PDB file of C-alpha atoms and ligand atoms in Angstrom:
ATOM      1  CA  MET A 281     -16.873 -10.579  -8.455  1.00  0.00           C
ATOM      2  CA  SER A 282     -14.823 -11.110  -5.346  1.00  0.00           C
ATOM      3  CA  GLY A 283     -16.850  -8.638  -3.286  1.00  0.00           C
ATOM      4  CA  ARG A 284     -13.659  -6.845  -2.318  1.00  0.00           C
ATOM      5  CA  ARG A 285     -13.627  -3.131  -3.088  1.00  0.00           C
ATOM      6  CA  PRO A 286     -10.716  -2.274  -5.406  1.00  0.00           C
ATOM      7  CA  PHE A 287      -7.999  -0.051  -3.965  1.00  0.00           C
ATOM      8  CA  VAL A 288      -5.533   2.141  -5.853  1.00  0.00           C
ATOM      9  CA  GLY A 289      -2.894   4.167  -4.053  1.00  0.00           C
ATOM     10  CA  GLY A 290      -0.590   6.779  -5.523  1.00  0.00           C
ATOM     11  CA  ASN A 291       2.694   6.849  -3.591  1.00  0.00           C
ATOM     12  CA  TRP A 292       4.370  10.083  -4.621  1.00  0.00           C
ATOM     13  CA  LYS A 293       7.497   9.238  -2.577  1.00  0.00           C
ATOM     14  CA  MET A 294       9.913  12.202  -2.272  1.00  0.00           C
ATOM     15  CA  ASN A 295       8.619  13.898  -5.413  1.00  0.00           C
ATOM     16  CA  THR A 296       6.620  16.987  -6.437  1.00  0.00           C
ATOM     17  CA  ASP A 297       6.835  20.433  -4.890  1.00  0.00           C
ATOM     18  CA  LEU A 298       4.092  22.465  -3.277  1.00  0.00           C
ATOM     19  CA  ALA A 299       2.668  23.843  -6.517  1.00  0.00           C
ATOM     20  CA  SER A 300       2.957  20.703  -8.635  1.00  0.00           C
ATOM     21  CA  GLY A 301       1.628  18.496  -5.826  1.00  0.00           C
ATOM     22  CA  GLU A 302      -1.424  20.688  -5.418  1.00  0.00           C
ATOM     23  CA  ALA A 303      -1.994  20.807  -9.166  1.00  0.00           C
ATOM     24  CA  LEU A 304      -1.689  17.021  -9.466  1.00  0.00           C
ATOM     25  CA  ALA A 305      -4.166  16.522  -6.631  1.00  0.00           C
ATOM     26  CA  ARG A 306      -6.596  18.972  -8.191  1.00  0.00           C
ATOM     27  CA  THR A 307      -6.419  17.269 -11.573  1.00  0.00           C
ATOM     28  CA  VAL A 308      -6.937  13.722 -10.298  1.00  0.00           C
ATOM     29  CA  GLY A 309      -9.497  14.909  -7.742  1.00  0.00           C
ATOM     30  CA  ALA A 310     -11.588  16.561 -10.444  1.00  0.00           C
ATOM     31  CA  GLU A 311     -11.961  13.199 -12.196  1.00  0.00           C
ATOM     32  CA  CYS A 312     -12.541  11.089  -9.081  1.00  0.00           C
ATOM     33  CA  VAL A 313     -15.766  12.548  -7.792  1.00  0.00           C
ATOM     34  CA  PRO A 314     -17.961  10.906  -5.142  1.00  0.00           C
ATOM     35  CA  GLY A 315     -20.214   8.196  -6.505  1.00  0.00           C
ATOM     36  CA  LEU A 316     -18.342   7.838  -9.772  1.00  0.00           C
ATOM     37  CA  GLY A 317     -16.618   4.531  -9.173  1.00  0.00           C
ATOM     38  CA  SER A 318     -16.749   1.794  -6.626  1.00  0.00           C
ATOM     39  CA  LEU A 319     -13.123   1.837  -5.601  1.00  0.00           C
ATOM     40  CA  ASP A 320     -10.938   3.425  -2.947  1.00  0.00           C
ATOM     41  CA  VAL A 321      -8.385   5.889  -4.303  1.00  0.00           C
ATOM     42  CA  VAL A 322      -5.745   7.294  -1.971  1.00  0.00           C
ATOM     43  CA  VAL A 323      -2.792   9.587  -2.669  1.00  0.00           C
ATOM     44  CA  PHE A 324       0.291   9.626  -0.456  1.00  0.00           C
ATOM     45  CA  PRO A 325       2.120  12.957  -0.879  1.00  0.00           C
ATOM     46  CA  PRO A 326       5.251  13.938   1.055  1.00  0.00           C
ATOM     47  CA  PHE A 327       4.621  15.063   4.655  1.00  0.00           C
ATOM     48  CA  PRO A 328       5.095  18.821   4.071  1.00  0.00           C
ATOM     49  CA  TYR A 329       2.398  18.884   1.388  1.00  0.00           C
ATOM     50  CA  LEU A 330      -0.253  16.852   3.196  1.00  0.00           C
ATOM     51  CA  GLN A 331      -2.279  19.841   4.235  1.00  0.00           C
ATOM     52  CA  SER A 332      -2.303  21.607   0.880  1.00  0.00           C
ATOM     53  CA  VAL A 333      -2.910  18.387  -1.048  1.00  0.00           C
ATOM     54  CA  GLY A 334      -5.725  17.581   1.382  1.00  0.00           C
ATOM     55  CA  GLY A 335      -7.221  20.994   0.583  1.00  0.00           C
ATOM     56  CA  ALA A 336      -6.894  20.385  -3.150  1.00  0.00           C
ATOM     57  CA  LEU A 337      -8.733  17.057  -2.773  1.00  0.00           C
ATOM     58  CA  GLN A 338     -11.718  18.597  -0.993  1.00  0.00           C
ATOM     59  CA  GLY A 339     -14.944  17.554  -2.659  1.00  0.00           C
ATOM     60  CA  SER A 340     -13.323  14.652  -4.494  1.00  0.00           C
ATOM     61  CA  ALA A 341     -13.579  10.958  -3.661  1.00  0.00           C
ATOM     62  CA  ILE A 342      -9.810  10.656  -3.160  1.00  0.00           C
ATOM     63  CA  GLU A 343      -8.581  10.108   0.357  1.00  0.00           C
ATOM     64  CA  LEU A 344      -5.376  11.458   1.834  1.00  0.00           C
ATOM     65  CA  GLY A 345      -2.562   9.134   2.918  1.00  0.00           C
ATOM     66  CA  ALA A 346       0.864   9.541   4.527  1.00  0.00           C
ATOM     67  CA  GLN A 347       3.972   7.616   3.535  1.00  0.00           C
ATOM     68  CA  ASP A 348       5.089   6.813   7.079  1.00  0.00           C
ATOM     69  CA  LEU A 349       4.388   7.506  10.751  1.00  0.00           C
ATOM     70  CA  SER A 350       6.194   7.279  14.058  1.00  0.00           C
ATOM     71  CA  SER A 351       5.796   4.163  16.166  1.00  0.00           C
ATOM     72  CA  GLU A 352       5.496   6.471  19.199  1.00  0.00           C
ATOM     73  CA  ALA A 353       2.546   8.626  20.214  1.00  0.00           C
ATOM     74  CA  ASN A 354       4.577  11.784  20.991  1.00  0.00           C
ATOM     75  CA  GLY A 355       7.688  12.996  22.764  1.00  0.00           C
ATOM     76  CA  ALA A 356      11.327  13.845  22.192  1.00  0.00           C
ATOM     77  CA  LEU A 357      11.734  12.268  18.763  1.00  0.00           C
ATOM     78  CA  THR A 358      13.247  14.863  16.474  1.00  0.00           C
ATOM     79  CA  GLY A 359      11.918  14.670  12.946  1.00  0.00           C
ATOM     80  CA  GLU A 360       9.216  12.102  13.627  1.00  0.00           C
ATOM     81  CA  VAL A 361       5.536  12.543  12.752  1.00  0.00           C
ATOM     82  CA  SER A 362       2.847  10.964  14.919  1.00  0.00           C
ATOM     83  CA  ALA A 363      -0.441   9.339  13.978  1.00  0.00           C
ATOM     84  CA  GLU A 364      -2.335  12.094  15.824  1.00  0.00           C
ATOM     85  CA  MET A 365      -0.543  14.789  13.813  1.00  0.00           C
ATOM     86  CA  LEU A 366      -1.458  13.027  10.589  1.00  0.00           C
ATOM     87  CA  MET A 367      -5.088  12.751  11.598  1.00  0.00           C
ATOM     88  CA  ASP A 368      -5.100  16.457  12.498  1.00  0.00           C
ATOM     89  CA  LEU A 369      -4.344  17.086   8.825  1.00  0.00           C
ATOM     90  CA  GLY A 370      -7.165  14.873   7.591  1.00  0.00           C
ATOM     91  CA  VAL A 371      -4.981  11.869   6.797  1.00  0.00           C
ATOM     92  CA  ALA A 372      -6.988   8.647   6.653  1.00  0.00           C
ATOM     93  CA  TRP A 373      -4.377   6.150   5.411  1.00  0.00           C
ATOM     94  CA  VAL A 374      -0.724   5.422   6.037  1.00  0.00           C
ATOM     95  CA  LEU A 375       1.874   3.226   4.336  1.00  0.00           C
ATOM     96  CA  VAL A 376       3.765   0.916   6.666  1.00  0.00           C
ATOM     97  CA  GLY A 377       6.871  -1.102   5.818  1.00  0.00           C
ATOM     98  CA  HIS A 378       7.495   0.233   2.327  1.00  0.00           C
ATOM     99  CA  SER A 379      10.559  -1.505   0.899  1.00  0.00           C
ATOM    100  CA  GLU A 380      12.422   1.794   0.536  1.00  0.00           C
ATOM    101  CA  ARG A 381      12.058   2.292   4.274  1.00  0.00           C
ATOM    102  CA  ARG A 382      13.005  -1.315   5.014  1.00  0.00           C
ATOM    103  CA  HIS A 383      15.970  -1.545   2.664  1.00  0.00           C
ATOM    104  CA  ARG A 384      17.271   1.992   2.118  1.00  0.00           C
ATOM    105  CA  LEU A 385      16.470   3.439   5.526  1.00  0.00           C
ATOM    106  CA  GLY A 386      17.078   0.337   7.617  1.00  0.00           C
ATOM    107  CA  GLU A 387      13.602  -0.070   9.095  1.00  0.00           C
ATOM    108  CA  SER A 388      13.439  -3.338  11.024  1.00  0.00           C
ATOM    109  CA  GLU A 389      10.635  -5.900  11.098  1.00  0.00           C
ATOM    110  CA  ALA A 390      10.057  -4.971  14.733  1.00  0.00           C
ATOM    111  CA  LEU A 391       9.633  -1.293  13.874  1.00  0.00           C
ATOM    112  CA  VAL A 392       7.242  -2.125  11.038  1.00  0.00           C
ATOM    113  CA  GLU A 393       5.129  -4.102  13.492  1.00  0.00           C
ATOM    114  CA  GLU A 394       5.110  -1.240  16.007  1.00  0.00           C
ATOM    115  CA  LYS A 395       4.146   1.288  13.343  1.00  0.00           C
ATOM    116  CA  LEU A 396       1.332  -0.901  12.038  1.00  0.00           C
ATOM    117  CA  THR A 397      -0.078  -1.325  15.533  1.00  0.00           C
ATOM    118  CA  MET A 398       0.253   2.397  16.271  1.00  0.00           C
ATOM    119  CA  ALA A 399      -1.514   3.332  13.027  1.00  0.00           C
ATOM    120  CA  LEU A 400      -4.461   1.025  13.565  1.00  0.00           C
ATOM    121  CA  GLU A 401      -4.878   1.708  17.267  1.00  0.00           C
ATOM    122  CA  SER A 402      -4.879   5.438  16.487  1.00  0.00           C
ATOM    123  CA  GLY A 403      -7.677   5.075  13.968  1.00  0.00           C
ATOM    124  CA  LEU A 404      -5.712   5.292  10.729  1.00  0.00           C
ATOM    125  CA  SER A 405      -6.193   2.766   7.940  1.00  0.00           C
ATOM    126  CA  ALA A 406      -2.968   1.073   6.932  1.00  0.00           C
ATOM    127  CA  VAL A 407      -1.369  -0.366   3.830  1.00  0.00           C
ATOM    128  CA  LEU A 408       1.212  -2.944   4.887  1.00  0.00           C
ATOM    129  CA  CYS A 409       3.884  -3.371   2.228  1.00  0.00           C
ATOM    130  CA  VAL A 410       5.751  -6.649   1.801  1.00  0.00           C
ATOM    131  CA  GLY A 411       7.968  -8.098  -0.903  1.00  0.00           C
ATOM    132  CA  GLU A 412      11.179  -9.922  -1.638  1.00  0.00           C
ATOM    133  CA  THR A 413      14.429  -8.671  -3.180  1.00  0.00           C
ATOM    134  CA  LEU A 414      15.791 -10.018  -6.463  1.00  0.00           C
ATOM    135  CA  GLU A 415      18.457 -11.979  -4.622  1.00  0.00           C
ATOM    136  CA  GLN A 416      15.850 -13.587  -2.398  1.00  0.00           C
ATOM    137  CA  ARG A 417      13.679 -14.402  -5.391  1.00  0.00           C
ATOM    138  CA  ARG A 418      16.603 -15.948  -7.289  1.00  0.00           C
ATOM    139  CA  ALA A 419      17.362 -18.060  -4.253  1.00  0.00           C
ATOM    140  CA  GLY A 420      13.793 -19.391  -4.403  1.00  0.00           C
ATOM    141  CA  ARG A 421      12.911 -17.689  -1.126  1.00  0.00           C
ATOM    142  CA  ALA A 422      10.263 -15.194  -2.283  1.00  0.00           C
ATOM    143  CA  HIS A 423       7.310 -16.803  -0.523  1.00  0.00           C
ATOM    144  CA  GLU A 424       9.296 -17.531   2.611  1.00  0.00           C
ATOM    145  CA  ILE A 425      10.410 -13.884   2.869  1.00  0.00           C
ATOM    146  CA  VAL A 426       6.908 -12.519   2.398  1.00  0.00           C
ATOM    147  CA  ARG A 427       5.509 -14.992   4.934  1.00  0.00           C
ATOM    148  CA  HIS A 428       8.205 -13.959   7.368  1.00  0.00           C
ATOM    149  CA  GLN A 429       7.400 -10.259   6.912  1.00  0.00           C
ATOM    150  CA  LEU A 430       3.708 -10.964   7.453  1.00  0.00           C
ATOM    151  CA  THR A 431       4.325 -13.168  10.481  1.00  0.00           C
ATOM    152  CA  SER A 432       6.362 -10.446  12.093  1.00  0.00           C
ATOM    153  CA  ALA A 433       4.076  -7.526  11.224  1.00  0.00           C
ATOM    154  CA  LEU A 434       0.884  -9.316  12.254  1.00  0.00           C
ATOM    155  CA  HIS A 435       2.057 -11.319  15.222  1.00  0.00           C
ATOM    156  CA  ARG A 436      -0.015  -9.463  17.786  1.00  0.00           C
ATOM    157  CA  LEU A 437      -2.625  -7.924  15.506  1.00  0.00           C
ATOM    158  CA  SER A 438      -6.238  -8.843  16.279  1.00  0.00           C
ATOM    159  CA  ALA A 439      -8.512 -10.161  13.557  1.00  0.00           C
ATOM    160  CA  ASP A 440     -10.637  -7.027  13.835  1.00  0.00           C
ATOM    161  CA  PHE A 441      -7.703  -4.868  12.820  1.00  0.00           C
ATOM    162  CA  ALA A 442      -6.269  -7.394  10.357  1.00  0.00           C
ATOM    163  CA  ARG A 443      -9.442  -7.568   8.288  1.00  0.00           C
ATOM    164  CA  GLU A 444      -9.239  -3.803   7.665  1.00  0.00           C
ATOM    165  CA  ILE A 445      -5.680  -3.557   6.381  1.00  0.00           C
ATOM    166  CA  VAL A 446      -4.657  -3.501   2.747  1.00  0.00           C
ATOM    167  CA  ILE A 447      -1.614  -5.645   2.002  1.00  0.00           C
ATOM    168  CA  ALA A 448       0.577  -4.383  -0.838  1.00  0.00           C
ATOM    169  CA  TYR A 449       2.719  -7.037  -2.489  1.00  0.00           C
ATOM    170  CA  GLU A 450       5.603  -5.018  -3.871  1.00  0.00           C
ATOM    171  CA  PRO A 451       8.521  -7.140  -5.070  1.00  0.00           C
ATOM    172  CA  VAL A 452      11.586  -4.955  -4.526  1.00  0.00           C
ATOM    173  CA  TRP A 453      13.028  -5.860  -7.933  1.00  0.00           C
ATOM    174  CA  ALA A 454       9.942  -4.448  -9.645  1.00  0.00           C
ATOM    175  CA  ILE A 455       9.898  -1.089  -7.872  1.00  0.00           C
ATOM    176  CA  GLY A 456      11.047   1.770 -10.063  1.00  0.00           C
ATOM    177  CA  THR A 457      12.763  -0.605 -12.495  1.00  0.00           C
ATOM    178  CA  GLY A 458      10.239  -0.653 -15.314  1.00  0.00           C
ATOM    179  CA  VAL A 459      10.079  -4.440 -14.911  1.00  0.00           C
ATOM    180  CA  ALA A 460       6.741  -5.335 -13.370  1.00  0.00           C
ATOM    181  CA  ALA A 461       6.015  -8.808 -12.064  1.00  0.00           C
ATOM    182  CA  THR A 462       4.288 -10.977 -14.617  1.00  0.00           C
ATOM    183  CA  ALA A 463       0.582 -11.372 -14.078  1.00  0.00           C
ATOM    184  CA  SER A 464       1.102 -14.978 -13.050  1.00  0.00           C
ATOM    185  CA  ASP A 465       3.875 -14.073 -10.570  1.00  0.00           C
ATOM    186  CA  ALA A 466       1.513 -11.542  -9.028  1.00  0.00           C
ATOM    187  CA  ARG A 467      -1.328 -14.078  -8.888  1.00  0.00           C
ATOM    188  CA  GLU A 468       0.892 -16.646  -7.207  1.00  0.00           C
ATOM    189  CA  ALA A 469       2.234 -14.195  -4.632  1.00  0.00           C
ATOM    190  CA  HIS A 470      -1.250 -12.904  -3.834  1.00  0.00           C
ATOM    191  CA  HIS A 471      -2.493 -16.462  -3.473  1.00  0.00           C
ATOM    192  CA  GLU A 472       0.337 -17.218  -1.019  1.00  0.00           C
ATOM    193  CA  ILE A 473      -0.495 -14.093   0.991  1.00  0.00           C
ATOM    194  CA  ARG A 474      -4.180 -15.013   1.126  1.00  0.00           C
ATOM    195  CA  GLU A 475      -3.249 -18.538   2.238  1.00  0.00           C
ATOM    196  CA  PHE A 476      -1.074 -17.033   4.944  1.00  0.00           C
ATOM    197  CA  MET A 477      -3.961 -14.853   6.153  1.00  0.00           C
ATOM    198  CA  SER A 478      -6.202 -17.889   6.206  1.00  0.00           C
ATOM    199  CA  SER A 479      -3.809 -19.848   8.403  1.00  0.00           C
ATOM    200  CA  ARG A 480      -2.937 -16.848  10.615  1.00  0.00           C
ATOM    201  CA  TYR A 481      -6.608 -15.843  11.031  1.00  0.00           C
ATOM    202  CA  ASP A 482      -9.329 -17.709   9.160  1.00  0.00           C
ATOM    203  CA  SER A 483     -10.597 -18.292   5.652  1.00  0.00           C
ATOM    204  CA  GLU A 484     -13.420 -15.764   5.930  1.00  0.00           C
ATOM    205  CA  LEU A 485     -10.971 -13.003   6.902  1.00  0.00           C
ATOM    206  CA  ALA A 486      -8.558 -14.105   4.169  1.00  0.00           C
ATOM    207  CA  SER A 487     -11.197 -13.962   1.481  1.00  0.00           C
ATOM    208  CA  GLY A 488     -12.173 -10.423   2.508  1.00  0.00           C
ATOM    209  CA  VAL A 489      -8.770  -8.826   2.946  1.00  0.00           C
ATOM    210  CA  ARG A 490      -7.556  -6.672   0.086  1.00  0.00           C
ATOM    211  CA  ILE A 491      -4.199  -7.475  -1.498  1.00  0.00           C
ATOM    212  CA  VAL A 492      -2.853  -5.057  -4.091  1.00  0.00           C
ATOM    213  CA  TYR A 493       0.171  -5.197  -6.378  1.00  0.00           C
ATOM    214  CA  GLY A 494       2.917  -2.574  -6.608  1.00  0.00           C
ATOM    215  CA  GLY A 495       6.024  -2.304  -8.796  1.00  0.00           C
ATOM    216  CA  SER A 496       6.279  -0.576 -12.200  1.00  0.00           C
ATOM    217  CA  LEU A 497       2.515  -0.432 -12.674  1.00  0.00           C
ATOM    218  CA  VAL A 498       1.635   1.622 -15.744  1.00  0.00           C
ATOM    219  CA  PRO A 499      -1.527   1.979 -17.810  1.00  0.00           C
ATOM    220  CA  GLY A 500      -0.128  -0.603 -20.231  1.00  0.00           C
ATOM    221  CA  ASN A 501       0.124  -3.441 -17.699  1.00  0.00           C
ATOM    222  CA  ALA A 502      -2.463  -2.540 -15.053  1.00  0.00           C
ATOM    223  CA  LYS A 503      -5.439  -4.166 -16.732  1.00  0.00           C
ATOM    224  CA  THR A 504      -3.637  -7.481 -17.228  1.00  0.00           C
ATOM    225  CA  ILE A 505      -2.337  -7.585 -13.661  1.00  0.00           C
ATOM    226  CA  PHE A 506      -5.663  -6.485 -12.153  1.00  0.00           C
ATOM    227  CA  ALA A 507      -7.446  -9.211 -14.110  1.00  0.00           C
ATOM    228  CA  GLU A 508      -5.543 -11.848 -12.134  1.00  0.00           C
ATOM    229  CA  LEU A 509      -7.333 -13.781  -9.479  1.00  0.00           C
ATOM    230  CA  GLY A 510      -6.888 -12.230  -6.060  1.00  0.00           C
ATOM    231  CA  VAL A 511      -5.338  -8.929  -7.213  1.00  0.00           C
ATOM    232  CA  ASP A 512      -7.492  -6.168  -5.736  1.00  0.00           C
ATOM    233  CA  GLY A 513      -5.804  -3.102  -7.163  1.00  0.00           C
ATOM    234  CA  GLY A 514      -2.419  -1.451  -7.019  1.00  0.00           C
ATOM    235  CA  LEU A 515       0.053   0.776  -5.268  1.00  0.00           C
ATOM    236  CA  VAL A 516       1.511   3.060  -7.902  1.00  0.00           C
ATOM    237  CA  GLY A 517       4.793   4.968  -7.656  1.00  0.00           C
ATOM    238  CA  GLY A 518       6.164   6.737 -10.734  1.00  0.00           C
ATOM    239  CA  ALA A 519       2.947   6.567 -12.764  1.00  0.00           C
ATOM    240  CA  SER A 520       1.007   8.262  -9.950  1.00  0.00           C
ATOM    241  CA  LEU A 521       2.927  11.472 -10.683  1.00  0.00           C
ATOM    242  CA  LYS A 522       1.226  11.726 -14.082  1.00  0.00           C
ATOM    243  CA  ALA A 523      -2.456  12.486 -13.654  1.00  0.00           C
ATOM    244  CA  GLY A 524      -3.522  10.770 -16.890  1.00  0.00           C
ATOM    245  CA  ASP A 525      -1.585   7.588 -16.132  1.00  0.00           C
ATOM    246  CA  PHE A 526      -2.845   7.409 -12.562  1.00  0.00           C
ATOM    247  CA  LEU A 527      -6.458   7.918 -13.651  1.00  0.00           C
ATOM    248  CA  SER A 528      -6.135   5.282 -16.304  1.00  0.00           C
ATOM    249  CA  ILE A 529      -4.780   2.808 -13.710  1.00  0.00           C
ATOM    250  CA  CYS A 530      -7.741   3.702 -11.466  1.00  0.00           C
ATOM    251  CA  SER A 531     -10.176   3.011 -14.243  1.00  0.00           C
ATOM    252  CA  ALA A 532      -8.420  -0.307 -15.017  1.00  0.00           C
ATOM    253  CA  ALA A 533      -9.067  -1.242 -11.380  1.00  0.00           C
ATOM    254  CA  THR A 534     -12.786  -0.554 -11.608  1.00  0.00           C
ATOM    255  CA  ILE A 535     -13.262  -2.689 -14.683  1.00  0.00           C
ATOM    256  CA  GLY A 536     -10.483  -5.230 -14.470  1.00  0.00           C
ATOM    257  CA  ILE A 537     -10.630  -6.773 -11.029  1.00  0.00           C
ATOM    258  CA  ALA A 538     -11.286 -10.491 -11.273  1.00  0.00           C
ATOM    259  CA  ALA A 539     -13.149 -12.697  -8.889  1.00  0.00           C
ATOM    260  CA  GLY A 540     -11.275 -14.692  -6.309  1.00  0.00           C
TER     261      GLY A 540
HETATM  262  P1  13P B 299       6.918   2.293  -9.008  1.00  0.00           P
HETATM  263  O1  13P B 299       5.476   2.239  -9.477  1.00  0.00           O
HETATM  264  O2  13P B 299       7.588   3.580  -9.329  1.00  0.00           O
HETATM  265  O3  13P B 299       7.672   1.075  -9.438  1.00  0.00           O
HETATM  266  O4  13P B 299       6.854   2.250  -7.394  1.00  0.00           O
HETATM  267  C1  13P B 299       6.055   1.316  -6.769  1.00  0.00           C
HETATM  268  C2  13P B 299       6.001   1.633  -5.329  1.00  0.00           C
HETATM  269  O5  13P B 299       6.993   1.556  -4.630  1.00  0.00           O
HETATM  270  C3  13P B 299       4.709   2.060  -4.776  1.00  0.00           C
HETATM  271  O6  13P B 299       4.756   2.121  -3.397  1.00  0.00           O
END
């Protein structure tokens, strides 16, 4: 075994409503009880449901995550949500740099870096999302793009913070398309990311940092992808909205993670 604890996140995006979000959390929470499995499971509901979903997860082993945060601590920033506010609600994790925020909402590399720093300095755990578009991949630039995103996001991050983050490799072309990366594409990308972490920090940090795959993960492909060297779990979108599918991806992570 790699010694890295598997991680599975359920990114609900802008889905569910109050009642269905609570019900989903209760159903998955009832199956993920403390001590059952040696993996981290986190759900990322929409902001307005954080508190009620957090309540529904009480007593379970599932942690609460937010999909975004402000890069600022507080102030006149209409509509923004700060790290402190999230922690007030029991949020432990936050997604930073999701491709939908980068590409659909125009979030810059600089803002991603500021948000990552804010999250970690505030005491939140962070999942840093990176990944190339189809156009970039076709142009043979996938690794270069991911390296560039990592260089920018981590340029002033200390090793102590860097070793705690989870990096989600989420190729944009695989998100919500039903076309997941092949297991070997995922292995290669994860290897490149680990190599980057080794050169940016050191090999000990690189071998400990968790790198998970995201993009059209479903129960039918999770085991194969998780069996790849260096894949430490997944960030799940659509399938995390179905309790049975999400739980089956979680169980694939506990049994399928390969060494490396
Ligand atoms: P899908 O699993 O719906 O492709 O979404 C992946 C994702 O963006 C998780 O953050």
